[in-house]
Short mmCIF file of C-alpha atoms and ligand atoms in Angstrom, two decimals:
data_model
loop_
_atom_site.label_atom_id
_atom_site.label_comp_id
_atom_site.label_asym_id
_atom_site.label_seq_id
_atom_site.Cartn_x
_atom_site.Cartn_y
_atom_site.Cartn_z
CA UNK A 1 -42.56 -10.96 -14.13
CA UNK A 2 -38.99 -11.25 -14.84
CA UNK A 3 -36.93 -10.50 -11.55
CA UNK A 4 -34.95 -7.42 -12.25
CA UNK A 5 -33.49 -6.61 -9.14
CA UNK A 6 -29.73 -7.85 -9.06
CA UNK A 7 -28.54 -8.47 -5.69
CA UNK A 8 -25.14 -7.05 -5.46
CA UNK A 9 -23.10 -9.69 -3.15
CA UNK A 10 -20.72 -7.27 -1.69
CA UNK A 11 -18.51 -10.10 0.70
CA UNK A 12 -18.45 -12.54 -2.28
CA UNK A 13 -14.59 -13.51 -3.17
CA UNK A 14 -13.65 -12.20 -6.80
CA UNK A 15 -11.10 -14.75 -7.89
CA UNK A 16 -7.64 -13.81 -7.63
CA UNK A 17 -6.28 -12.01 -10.58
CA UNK A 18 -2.64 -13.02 -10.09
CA UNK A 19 -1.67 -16.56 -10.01
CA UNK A 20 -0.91 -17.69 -6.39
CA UNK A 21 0.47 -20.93 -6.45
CA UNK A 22 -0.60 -24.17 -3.34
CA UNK A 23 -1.93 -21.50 -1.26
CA UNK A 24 -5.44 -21.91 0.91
CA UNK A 25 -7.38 -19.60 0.16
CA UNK A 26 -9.04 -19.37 3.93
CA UNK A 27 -5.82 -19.39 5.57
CA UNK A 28 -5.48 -16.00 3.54
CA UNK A 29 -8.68 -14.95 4.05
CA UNK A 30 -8.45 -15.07 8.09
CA UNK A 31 -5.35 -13.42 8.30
CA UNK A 32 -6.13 -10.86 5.77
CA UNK A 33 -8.70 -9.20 7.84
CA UNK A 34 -6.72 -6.24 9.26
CA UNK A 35 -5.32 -5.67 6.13
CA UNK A 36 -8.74 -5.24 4.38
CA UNK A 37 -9.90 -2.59 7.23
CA UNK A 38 -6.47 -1.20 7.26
CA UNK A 39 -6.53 1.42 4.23
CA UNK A 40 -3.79 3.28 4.58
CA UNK A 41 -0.50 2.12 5.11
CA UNK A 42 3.07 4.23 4.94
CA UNK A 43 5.95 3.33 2.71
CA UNK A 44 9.09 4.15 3.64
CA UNK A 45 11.81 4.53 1.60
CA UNK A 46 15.20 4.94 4.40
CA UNK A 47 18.64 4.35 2.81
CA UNK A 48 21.88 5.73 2.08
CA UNK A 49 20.77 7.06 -1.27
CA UNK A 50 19.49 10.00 0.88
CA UNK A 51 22.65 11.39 1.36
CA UNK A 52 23.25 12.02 -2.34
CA UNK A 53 19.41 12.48 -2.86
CA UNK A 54 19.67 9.90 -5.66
CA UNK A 55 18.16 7.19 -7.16
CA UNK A 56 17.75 4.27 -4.48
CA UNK A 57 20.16 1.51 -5.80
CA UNK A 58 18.72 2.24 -9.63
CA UNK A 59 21.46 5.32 -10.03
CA UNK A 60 24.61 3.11 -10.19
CA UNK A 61 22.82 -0.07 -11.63
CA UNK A 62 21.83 2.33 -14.77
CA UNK A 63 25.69 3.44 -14.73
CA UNK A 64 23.67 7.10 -13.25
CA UNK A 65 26.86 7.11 -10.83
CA UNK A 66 30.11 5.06 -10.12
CA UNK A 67 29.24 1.24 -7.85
CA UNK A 68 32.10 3.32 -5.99
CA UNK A 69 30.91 6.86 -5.56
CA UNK A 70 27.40 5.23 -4.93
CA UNK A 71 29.23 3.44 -1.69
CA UNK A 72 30.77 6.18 -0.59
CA UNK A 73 27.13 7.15 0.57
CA UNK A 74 28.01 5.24 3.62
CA UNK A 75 30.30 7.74 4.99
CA UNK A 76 27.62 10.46 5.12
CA UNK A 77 24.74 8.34 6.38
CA UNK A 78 24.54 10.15 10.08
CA UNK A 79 20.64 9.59 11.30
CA UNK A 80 21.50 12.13 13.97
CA UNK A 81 18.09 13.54 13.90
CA UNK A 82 16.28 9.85 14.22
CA UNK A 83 13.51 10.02 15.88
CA UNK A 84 11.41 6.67 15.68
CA UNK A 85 8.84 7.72 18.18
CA UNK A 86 8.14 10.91 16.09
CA UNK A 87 7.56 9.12 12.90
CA UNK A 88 5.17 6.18 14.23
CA UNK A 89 3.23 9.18 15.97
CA UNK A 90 3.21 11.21 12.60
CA UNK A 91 2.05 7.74 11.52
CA UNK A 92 -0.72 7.61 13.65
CA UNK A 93 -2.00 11.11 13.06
CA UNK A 94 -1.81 10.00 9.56
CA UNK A 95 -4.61 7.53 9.93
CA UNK A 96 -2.72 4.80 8.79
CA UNK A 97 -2.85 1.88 10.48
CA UNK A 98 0.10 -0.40 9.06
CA UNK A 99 4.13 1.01 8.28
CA UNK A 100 6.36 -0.44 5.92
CA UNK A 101 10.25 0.27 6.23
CA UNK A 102 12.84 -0.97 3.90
CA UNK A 103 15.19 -3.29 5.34
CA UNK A 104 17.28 -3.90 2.43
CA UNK A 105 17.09 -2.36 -1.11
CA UNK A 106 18.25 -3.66 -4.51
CA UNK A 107 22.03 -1.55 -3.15
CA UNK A 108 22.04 -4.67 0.13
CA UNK A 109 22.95 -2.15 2.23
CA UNK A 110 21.06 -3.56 5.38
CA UNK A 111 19.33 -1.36 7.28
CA UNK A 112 19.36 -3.47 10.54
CA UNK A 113 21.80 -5.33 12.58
CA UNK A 114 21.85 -8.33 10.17
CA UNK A 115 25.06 -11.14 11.21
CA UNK A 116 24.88 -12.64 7.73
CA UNK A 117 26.75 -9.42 6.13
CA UNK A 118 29.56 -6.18 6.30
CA UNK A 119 27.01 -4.35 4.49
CA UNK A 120 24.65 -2.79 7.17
CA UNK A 121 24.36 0.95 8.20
CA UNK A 122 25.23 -0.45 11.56
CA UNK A 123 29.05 -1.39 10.75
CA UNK A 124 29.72 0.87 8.01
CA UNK A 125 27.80 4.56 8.28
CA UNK A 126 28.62 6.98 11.40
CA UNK A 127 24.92 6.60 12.30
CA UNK A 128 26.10 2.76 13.92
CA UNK A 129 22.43 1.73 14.66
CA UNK A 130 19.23 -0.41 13.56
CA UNK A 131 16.87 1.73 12.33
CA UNK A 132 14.36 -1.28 11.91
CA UNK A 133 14.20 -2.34 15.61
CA UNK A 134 13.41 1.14 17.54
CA UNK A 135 11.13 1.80 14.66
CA UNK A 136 8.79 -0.81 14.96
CA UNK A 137 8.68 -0.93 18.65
CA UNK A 138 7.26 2.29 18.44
CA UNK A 139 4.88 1.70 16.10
CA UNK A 140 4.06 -1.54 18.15
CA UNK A 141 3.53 1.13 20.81
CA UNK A 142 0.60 2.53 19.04
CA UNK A 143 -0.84 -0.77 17.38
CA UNK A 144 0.48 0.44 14.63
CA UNK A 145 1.62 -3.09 12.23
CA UNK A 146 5.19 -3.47 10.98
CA UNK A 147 5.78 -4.14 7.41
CA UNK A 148 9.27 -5.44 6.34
CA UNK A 149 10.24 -4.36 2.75
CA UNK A 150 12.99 -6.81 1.70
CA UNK A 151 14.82 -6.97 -2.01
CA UNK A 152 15.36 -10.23 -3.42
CA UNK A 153 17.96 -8.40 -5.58
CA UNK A 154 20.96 -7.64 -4.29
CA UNK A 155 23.31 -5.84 -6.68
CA UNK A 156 25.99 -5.35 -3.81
CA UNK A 157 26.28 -9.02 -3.00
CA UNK A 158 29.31 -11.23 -5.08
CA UNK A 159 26.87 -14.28 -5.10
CA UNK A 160 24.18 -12.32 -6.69
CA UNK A 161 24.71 -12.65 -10.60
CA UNK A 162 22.75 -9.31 -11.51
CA UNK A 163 25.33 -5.95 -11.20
CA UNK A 164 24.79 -3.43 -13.58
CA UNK A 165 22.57 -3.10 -16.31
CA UNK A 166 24.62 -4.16 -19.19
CA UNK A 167 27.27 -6.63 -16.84
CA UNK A 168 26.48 -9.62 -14.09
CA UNK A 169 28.91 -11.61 -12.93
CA UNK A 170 27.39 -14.89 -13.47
CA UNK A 171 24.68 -17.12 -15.24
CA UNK A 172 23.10 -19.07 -12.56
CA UNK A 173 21.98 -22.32 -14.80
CA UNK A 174 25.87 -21.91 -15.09
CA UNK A 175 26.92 -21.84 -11.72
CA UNK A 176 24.46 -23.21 -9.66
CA UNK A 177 26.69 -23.80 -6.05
CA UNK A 178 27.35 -19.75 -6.18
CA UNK A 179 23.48 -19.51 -7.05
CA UNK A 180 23.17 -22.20 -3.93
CA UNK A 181 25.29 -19.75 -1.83
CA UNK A 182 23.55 -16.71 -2.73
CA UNK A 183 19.79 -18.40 -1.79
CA UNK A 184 21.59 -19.35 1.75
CA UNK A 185 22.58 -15.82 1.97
CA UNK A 186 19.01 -14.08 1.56
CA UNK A 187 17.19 -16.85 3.01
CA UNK A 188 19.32 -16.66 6.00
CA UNK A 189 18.34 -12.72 5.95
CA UNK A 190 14.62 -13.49 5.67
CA UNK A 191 14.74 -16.25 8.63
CA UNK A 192 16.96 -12.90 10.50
CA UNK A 193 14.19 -10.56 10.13
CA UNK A 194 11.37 -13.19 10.62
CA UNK A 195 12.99 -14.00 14.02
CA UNK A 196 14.19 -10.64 15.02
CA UNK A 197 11.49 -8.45 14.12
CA UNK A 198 8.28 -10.68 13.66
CA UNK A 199 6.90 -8.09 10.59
CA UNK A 200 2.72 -8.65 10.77
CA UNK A 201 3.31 -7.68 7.03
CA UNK A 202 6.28 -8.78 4.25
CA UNK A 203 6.68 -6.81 1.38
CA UNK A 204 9.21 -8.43 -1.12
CA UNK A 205 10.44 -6.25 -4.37
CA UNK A 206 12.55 -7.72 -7.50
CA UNK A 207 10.86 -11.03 -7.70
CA UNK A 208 11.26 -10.26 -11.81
CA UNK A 209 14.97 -10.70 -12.00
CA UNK A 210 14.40 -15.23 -10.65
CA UNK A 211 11.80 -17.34 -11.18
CA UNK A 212 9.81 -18.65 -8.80
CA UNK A 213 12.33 -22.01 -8.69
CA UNK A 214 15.04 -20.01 -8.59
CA UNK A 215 14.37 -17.68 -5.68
CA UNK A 216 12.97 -21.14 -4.02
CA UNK A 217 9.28 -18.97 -3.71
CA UNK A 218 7.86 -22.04 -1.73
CA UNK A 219 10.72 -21.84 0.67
CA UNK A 220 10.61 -18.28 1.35
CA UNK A 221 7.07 -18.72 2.36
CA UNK A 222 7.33 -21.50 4.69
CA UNK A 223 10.44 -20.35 6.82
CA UNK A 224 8.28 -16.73 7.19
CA UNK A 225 4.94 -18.64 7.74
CA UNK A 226 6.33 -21.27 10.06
CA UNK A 227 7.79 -18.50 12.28
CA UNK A 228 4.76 -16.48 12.17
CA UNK A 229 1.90 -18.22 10.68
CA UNK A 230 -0.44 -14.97 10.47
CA UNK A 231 2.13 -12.93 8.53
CA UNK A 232 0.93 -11.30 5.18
CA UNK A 233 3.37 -11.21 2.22
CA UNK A 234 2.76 -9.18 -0.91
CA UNK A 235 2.53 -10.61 -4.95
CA UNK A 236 6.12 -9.82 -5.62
CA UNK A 237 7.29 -13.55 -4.72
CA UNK A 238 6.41 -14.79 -8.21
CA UNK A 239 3.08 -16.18 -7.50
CA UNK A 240 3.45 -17.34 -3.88
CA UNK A 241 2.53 -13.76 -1.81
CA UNK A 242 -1.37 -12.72 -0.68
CA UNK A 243 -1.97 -9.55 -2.30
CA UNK A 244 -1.13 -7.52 -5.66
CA UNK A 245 0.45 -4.60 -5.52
CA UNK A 246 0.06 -2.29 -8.70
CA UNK A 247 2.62 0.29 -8.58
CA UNK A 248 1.98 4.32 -8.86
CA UNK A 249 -0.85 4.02 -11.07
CA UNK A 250 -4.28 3.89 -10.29
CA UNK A 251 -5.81 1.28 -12.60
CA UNK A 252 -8.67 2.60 -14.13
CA UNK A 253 -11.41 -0.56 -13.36
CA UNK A 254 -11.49 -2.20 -10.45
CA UNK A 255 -8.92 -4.51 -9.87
CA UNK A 256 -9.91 -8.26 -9.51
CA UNK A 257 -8.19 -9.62 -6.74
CA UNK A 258 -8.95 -10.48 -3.66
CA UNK A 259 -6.90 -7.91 -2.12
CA UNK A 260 -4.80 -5.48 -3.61
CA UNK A 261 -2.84 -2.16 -2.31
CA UNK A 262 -1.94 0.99 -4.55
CA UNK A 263 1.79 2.15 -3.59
CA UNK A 264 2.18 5.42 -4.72
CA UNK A 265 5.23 8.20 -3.89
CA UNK A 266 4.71 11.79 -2.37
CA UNK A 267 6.69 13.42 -5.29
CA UNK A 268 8.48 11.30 -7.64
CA UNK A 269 10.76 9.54 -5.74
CA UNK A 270 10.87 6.67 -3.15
CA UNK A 271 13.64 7.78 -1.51
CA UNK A 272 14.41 11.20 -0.92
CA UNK A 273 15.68 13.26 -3.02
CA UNK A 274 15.80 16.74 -4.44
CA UNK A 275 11.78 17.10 -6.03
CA UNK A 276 9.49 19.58 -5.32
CA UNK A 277 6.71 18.35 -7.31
CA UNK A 278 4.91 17.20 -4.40
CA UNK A 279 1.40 15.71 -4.52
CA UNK A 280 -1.46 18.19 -3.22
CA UNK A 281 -3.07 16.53 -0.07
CA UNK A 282 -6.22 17.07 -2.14
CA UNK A 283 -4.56 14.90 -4.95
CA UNK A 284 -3.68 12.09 -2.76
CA UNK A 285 -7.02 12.33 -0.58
CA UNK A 286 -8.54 11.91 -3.91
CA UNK A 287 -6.76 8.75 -5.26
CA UNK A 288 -6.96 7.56 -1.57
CA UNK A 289 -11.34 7.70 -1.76
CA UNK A 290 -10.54 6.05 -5.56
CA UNK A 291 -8.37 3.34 -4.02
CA UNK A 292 -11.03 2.33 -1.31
CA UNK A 293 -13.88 2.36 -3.70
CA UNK A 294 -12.10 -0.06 -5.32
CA UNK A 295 -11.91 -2.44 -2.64
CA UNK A 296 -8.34 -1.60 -1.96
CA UNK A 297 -5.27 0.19 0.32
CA UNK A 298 -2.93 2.57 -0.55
CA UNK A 299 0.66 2.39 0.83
CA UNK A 300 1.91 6.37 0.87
CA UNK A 301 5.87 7.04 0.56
CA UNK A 302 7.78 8.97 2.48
CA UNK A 303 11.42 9.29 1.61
CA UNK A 304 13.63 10.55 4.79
CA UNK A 305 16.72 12.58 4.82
CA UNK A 306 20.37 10.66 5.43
CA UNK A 307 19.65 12.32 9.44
CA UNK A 308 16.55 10.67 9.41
CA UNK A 309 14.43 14.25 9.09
CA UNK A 310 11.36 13.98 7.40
CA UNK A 311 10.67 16.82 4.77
CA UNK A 312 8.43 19.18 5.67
CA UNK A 313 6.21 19.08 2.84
CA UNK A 314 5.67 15.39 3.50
CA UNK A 315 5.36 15.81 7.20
CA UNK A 316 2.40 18.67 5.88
CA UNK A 317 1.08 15.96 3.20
CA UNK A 318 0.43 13.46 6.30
CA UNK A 319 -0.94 15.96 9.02
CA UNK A 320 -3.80 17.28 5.94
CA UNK A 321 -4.32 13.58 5.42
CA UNK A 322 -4.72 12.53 8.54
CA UNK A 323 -7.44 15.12 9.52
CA UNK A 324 -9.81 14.06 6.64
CA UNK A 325 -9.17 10.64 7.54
CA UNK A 326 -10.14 11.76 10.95
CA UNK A 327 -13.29 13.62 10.35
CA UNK A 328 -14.27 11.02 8.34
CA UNK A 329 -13.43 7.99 9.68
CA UNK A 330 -16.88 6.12 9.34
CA UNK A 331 -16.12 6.22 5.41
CA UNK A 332 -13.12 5.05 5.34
CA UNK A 333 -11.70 2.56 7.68
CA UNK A 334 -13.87 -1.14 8.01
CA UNK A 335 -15.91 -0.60 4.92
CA UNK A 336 -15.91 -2.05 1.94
CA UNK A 337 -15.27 -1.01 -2.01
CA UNK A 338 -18.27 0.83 -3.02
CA UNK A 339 -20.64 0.80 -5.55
CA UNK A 340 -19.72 -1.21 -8.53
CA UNK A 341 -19.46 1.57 -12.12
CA UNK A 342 -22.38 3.62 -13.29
CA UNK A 343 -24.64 4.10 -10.35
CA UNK A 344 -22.46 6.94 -9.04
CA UNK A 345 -19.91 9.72 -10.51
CA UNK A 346 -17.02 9.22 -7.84
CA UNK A 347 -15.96 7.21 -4.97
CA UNK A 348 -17.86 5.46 -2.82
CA UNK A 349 -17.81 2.69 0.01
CA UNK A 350 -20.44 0.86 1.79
CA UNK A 351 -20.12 -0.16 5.81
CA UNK A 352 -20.00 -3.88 6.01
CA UNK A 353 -23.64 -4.40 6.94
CA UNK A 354 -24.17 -2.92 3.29
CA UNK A 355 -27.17 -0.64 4.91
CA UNK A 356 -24.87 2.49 4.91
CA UNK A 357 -23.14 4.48 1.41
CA UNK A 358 -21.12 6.53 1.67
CA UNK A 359 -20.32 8.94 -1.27
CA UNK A 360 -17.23 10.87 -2.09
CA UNK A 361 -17.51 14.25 -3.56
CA UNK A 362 -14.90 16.00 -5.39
CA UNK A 363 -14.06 19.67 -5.35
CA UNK A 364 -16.85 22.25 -5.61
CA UNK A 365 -19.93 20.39 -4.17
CA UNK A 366 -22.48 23.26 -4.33
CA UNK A 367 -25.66 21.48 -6.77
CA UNK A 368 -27.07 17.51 -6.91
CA UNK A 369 -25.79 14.64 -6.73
CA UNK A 370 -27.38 11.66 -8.28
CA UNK A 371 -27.05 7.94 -7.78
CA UNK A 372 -28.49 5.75 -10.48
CA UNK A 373 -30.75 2.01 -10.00
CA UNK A 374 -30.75 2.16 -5.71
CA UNK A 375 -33.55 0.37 -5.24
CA UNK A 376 -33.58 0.91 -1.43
CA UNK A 377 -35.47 3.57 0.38
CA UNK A 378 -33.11 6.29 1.78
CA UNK A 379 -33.41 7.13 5.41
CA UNK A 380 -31.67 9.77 5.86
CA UNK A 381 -28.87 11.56 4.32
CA UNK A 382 -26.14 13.40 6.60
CA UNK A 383 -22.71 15.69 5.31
CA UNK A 384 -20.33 13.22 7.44
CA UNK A 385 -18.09 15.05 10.13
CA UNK A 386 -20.68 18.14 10.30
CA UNK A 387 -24.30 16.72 10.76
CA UNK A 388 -26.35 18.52 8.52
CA UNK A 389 -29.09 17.09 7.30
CA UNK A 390 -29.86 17.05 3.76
CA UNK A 391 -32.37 16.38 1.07
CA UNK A 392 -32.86 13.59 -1.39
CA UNK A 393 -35.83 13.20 -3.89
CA UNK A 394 -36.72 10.59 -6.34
CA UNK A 395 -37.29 11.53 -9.51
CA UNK A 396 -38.93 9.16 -12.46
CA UNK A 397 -39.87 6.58 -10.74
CA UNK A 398 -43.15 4.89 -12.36
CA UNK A 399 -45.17 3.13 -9.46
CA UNK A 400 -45.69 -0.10 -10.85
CA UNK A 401 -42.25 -0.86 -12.50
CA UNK A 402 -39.82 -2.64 -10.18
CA UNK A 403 -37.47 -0.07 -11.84
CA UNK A 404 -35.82 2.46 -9.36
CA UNK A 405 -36.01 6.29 -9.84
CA UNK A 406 -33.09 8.38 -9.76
CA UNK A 407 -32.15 9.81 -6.73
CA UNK A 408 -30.96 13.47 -6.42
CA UNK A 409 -29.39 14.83 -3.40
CA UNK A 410 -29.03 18.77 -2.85
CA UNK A 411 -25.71 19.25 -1.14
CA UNK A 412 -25.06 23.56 -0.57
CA UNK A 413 -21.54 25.00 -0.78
CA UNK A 414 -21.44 25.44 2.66
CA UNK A 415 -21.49 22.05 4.44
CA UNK A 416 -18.09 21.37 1.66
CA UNK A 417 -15.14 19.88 3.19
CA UNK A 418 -12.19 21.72 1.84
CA UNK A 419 -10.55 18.74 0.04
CA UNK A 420 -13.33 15.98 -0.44
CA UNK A 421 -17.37 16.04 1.13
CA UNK A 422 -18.50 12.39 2.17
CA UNK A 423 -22.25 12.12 2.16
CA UNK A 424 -23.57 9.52 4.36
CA UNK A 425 -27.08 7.92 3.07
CA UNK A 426 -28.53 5.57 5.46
CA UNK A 427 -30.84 2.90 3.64
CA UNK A 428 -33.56 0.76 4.83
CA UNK A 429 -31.69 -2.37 4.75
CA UNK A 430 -28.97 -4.07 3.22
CA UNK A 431 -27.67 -2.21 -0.57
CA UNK A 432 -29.82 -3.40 -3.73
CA UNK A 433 -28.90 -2.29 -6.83
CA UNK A 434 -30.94 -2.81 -9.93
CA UNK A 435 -29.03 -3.78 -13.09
CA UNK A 436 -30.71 -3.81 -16.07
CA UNK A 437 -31.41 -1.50 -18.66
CA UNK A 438 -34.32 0.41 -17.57
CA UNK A 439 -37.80 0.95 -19.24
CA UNK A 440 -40.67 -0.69 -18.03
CA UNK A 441 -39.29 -3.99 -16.80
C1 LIG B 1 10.18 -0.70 -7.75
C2 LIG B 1 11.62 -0.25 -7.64
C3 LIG B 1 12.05 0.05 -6.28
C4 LIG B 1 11.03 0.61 -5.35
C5 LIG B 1 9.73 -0.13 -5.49
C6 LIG B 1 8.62 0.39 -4.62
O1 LIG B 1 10.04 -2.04 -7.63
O2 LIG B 1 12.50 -1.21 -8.16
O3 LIG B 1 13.18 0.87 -6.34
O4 LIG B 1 11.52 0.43 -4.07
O5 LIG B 1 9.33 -0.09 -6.81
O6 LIG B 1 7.40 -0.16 -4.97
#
């Protein structure tokens, strides 16, 4: 009889979906381990947009506000309320297990000590400091691994030929020694950071405005791999970065790359700004359980004030976060994406010995839940983070077709988590799934 169990390889390597250009795939691979048990990661959006609460960089580059009055930022930049080791432990309670701090935005107002320009909150804003270094030492404190978010753009700098939206100053096939003067510049910046900071993680933004050739991709690469070979760097280097990085909205199938991360704001802003319409925690828990069914991270946002205070409601956003994350741990962090469309109606991920699902359960849980063609044997079923035990039955299963039954599981109201249940159903061995279309064979 015709073999209608489909193995589900669960470690096998969809092919990239971006184009990644000379680049070995098991040199990725290695150093992408982390990152794949990682999950959750924090953005964060720190520059002197704050003090207006305005656009970061975008506001005068769509003619929003005066190049002028957008500088003038600087003065009010103060960070007197900094507190590093406060944010890598909110971090921490967070769950998340990498941190990702702009350096520079598309404005080139460094954010660290750079020597290569004027334009750092260090020589021109009363706060005088690096927020980069005493950041990530903290965060280094607590294993926590330090992302770099650098901008290829920069609007600020008179090299650069991109300004405002309807003026640049130059044409670079025009012009190619200031184009030659401007790659020195950022390049220099890139080797600064790589030496100075050693980020585990790059995360480059405005790749769109150069091509590859022009931003010298290749380049980039080698003087951040040659300084530290295990460094990740994200898809926005025009083909020549590890991972994709899809941008506030969840795609709706499962992505096919190798690696991908989801980064998302708290309201609807990167930076901070004026906005109340804050994500729920439940809202973000439950594009977070979407995110790691699908095989991939999600890198939060969290836009601080110009005195380097966190807002409340995104300090509140983290704490709720990190307390599911804690209670359910097991589900989340070293597993893999879940199970692949139509055996399930919600998240799910699967520990890496594939002999444990776990399944995600939105809002009101009190009935059954059914997953569709498992053709294991459940051992047991457990509510994760509270013990119980709980049912499961299989229903329609005819004894002589290979074809699984249905499974139903009867979860009560009261083992429900407030935001999102996880279900943990221990199997016999490693996941089978059967895909075909029923019937008799
Ligand atoms: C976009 C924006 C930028 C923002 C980034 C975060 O690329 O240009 O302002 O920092 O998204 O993903």
């Amino acid at each position: 009889m015709k073999q209608l169990i489909t193995m589900v390889c669960l470690f096998v390597c969809i092919q990239a979906g971006f184009a990644q250009k000379n680049i070995d795939p098991k040199e990725i691979h290695d150093k992408m381990q982390w990152f794949g048990d990682a999950k959750l990661g924090i953005f964060i959006h720190a520059g002197i947009y704050a003090v207006n609460g305005i656009d970061e960089s975008w506001s005068f580059h769509n003619k929003k506000i005066s190049y002028a009055d957008y500088m003038k930022q600087l003065q009010g930049f103060t960070l007197k309320k900094y507190d590093p080791a406060f944010w890598a432990s909110l971090i921490q309670e967070s769950g998340a297990r990498y941190a990702v701090i702009t350096t520079k935005h598309h404005d080139g107002v460094a954010m660290y000590d750079t020597k290569l320009s004027n334009l750092s909150i260090v020589k021109q804003t009363p706060a005088k400091k690096d927020m980069v270094k005493p950041f990530f030492e903290e965060l280094r404190k607590r294993n926590i691994k330090c992302g770099a978010y650098y901008s290829l753009i920069d609007w600020s700098s008179d090299n650069y030929p991109g300004f405002l939206k309807d003026s640049s100053r130059y044409t670079v096939s025009k012009d190619y020694d200031r184009w030659n003067r401007f790659r020195a510049f950022f390049q220099g910046q890139i080797k600064e950071i790589s030496d100075t900071f050693r980020p585990d993680l790059w995360w480059f933004d405005g790749d769109w405005e150069h091509s590859a050739e022009e931003w010298e991709s290749q380049k980039v690469r080698t003087i951040i791999l040659s300084g530290n070979p295990k460094s990740i760097i994200n898809g926005r280097l025009q083909g020549y970065g590890d991972y994709e990085t899809p941008e506030q909205n969840f795609p709706v199938s499962r992505p096919g790359y190798n690696w991908w991360e989801l980064c998302m704001t708290s309201n609807d802003n990167w930076g901070f700004h004026h906005d109340n319409n804050w994500k729920t925690p439940y809202e973000v828990i439950t594009i977070f359980a979407d995110v790691i069914s699908n095989g991939g991270n999600l890198l939060l946002d969290m836009g601080p004030k110009e005195d380097g205070a966190i807002p409340e409601e995104q300090i509140h956003l983290l704490k709720e976060l990190g307390a599911w994350n804690k209670k359910h741990e097991e589900a989340i962090f070293n597993t893999v994406g879940g199970l692949p469309q139509g055996h399930f109606y919600g998240p799910s991920t699967l520990s890496k010995d594939a002999t444990t699902l776990y399944l995600f359960l939105h809002g009101k849980v009190n009935g059954q839940v059914m997953i569709k063609g498992l053709s294991n044997k459940i051992e047991e079923v457990t509510v994760l983070g509270n013990g119980t035990k709980l049912q499961s039955k299989v229903v329609g299963k005819i004894s002589w077709s290979p074809v699984p039954g249905l499974v139903y599981i009867t979860v009560p109201d009261s083992v429900a988590d407030k935001y999102v249940t996880v279900l943990k159903v221990k199997l016999d061995k490693p996941i089978r799934l059967y895909k075909g279309h029923g019937g008799l064979n």
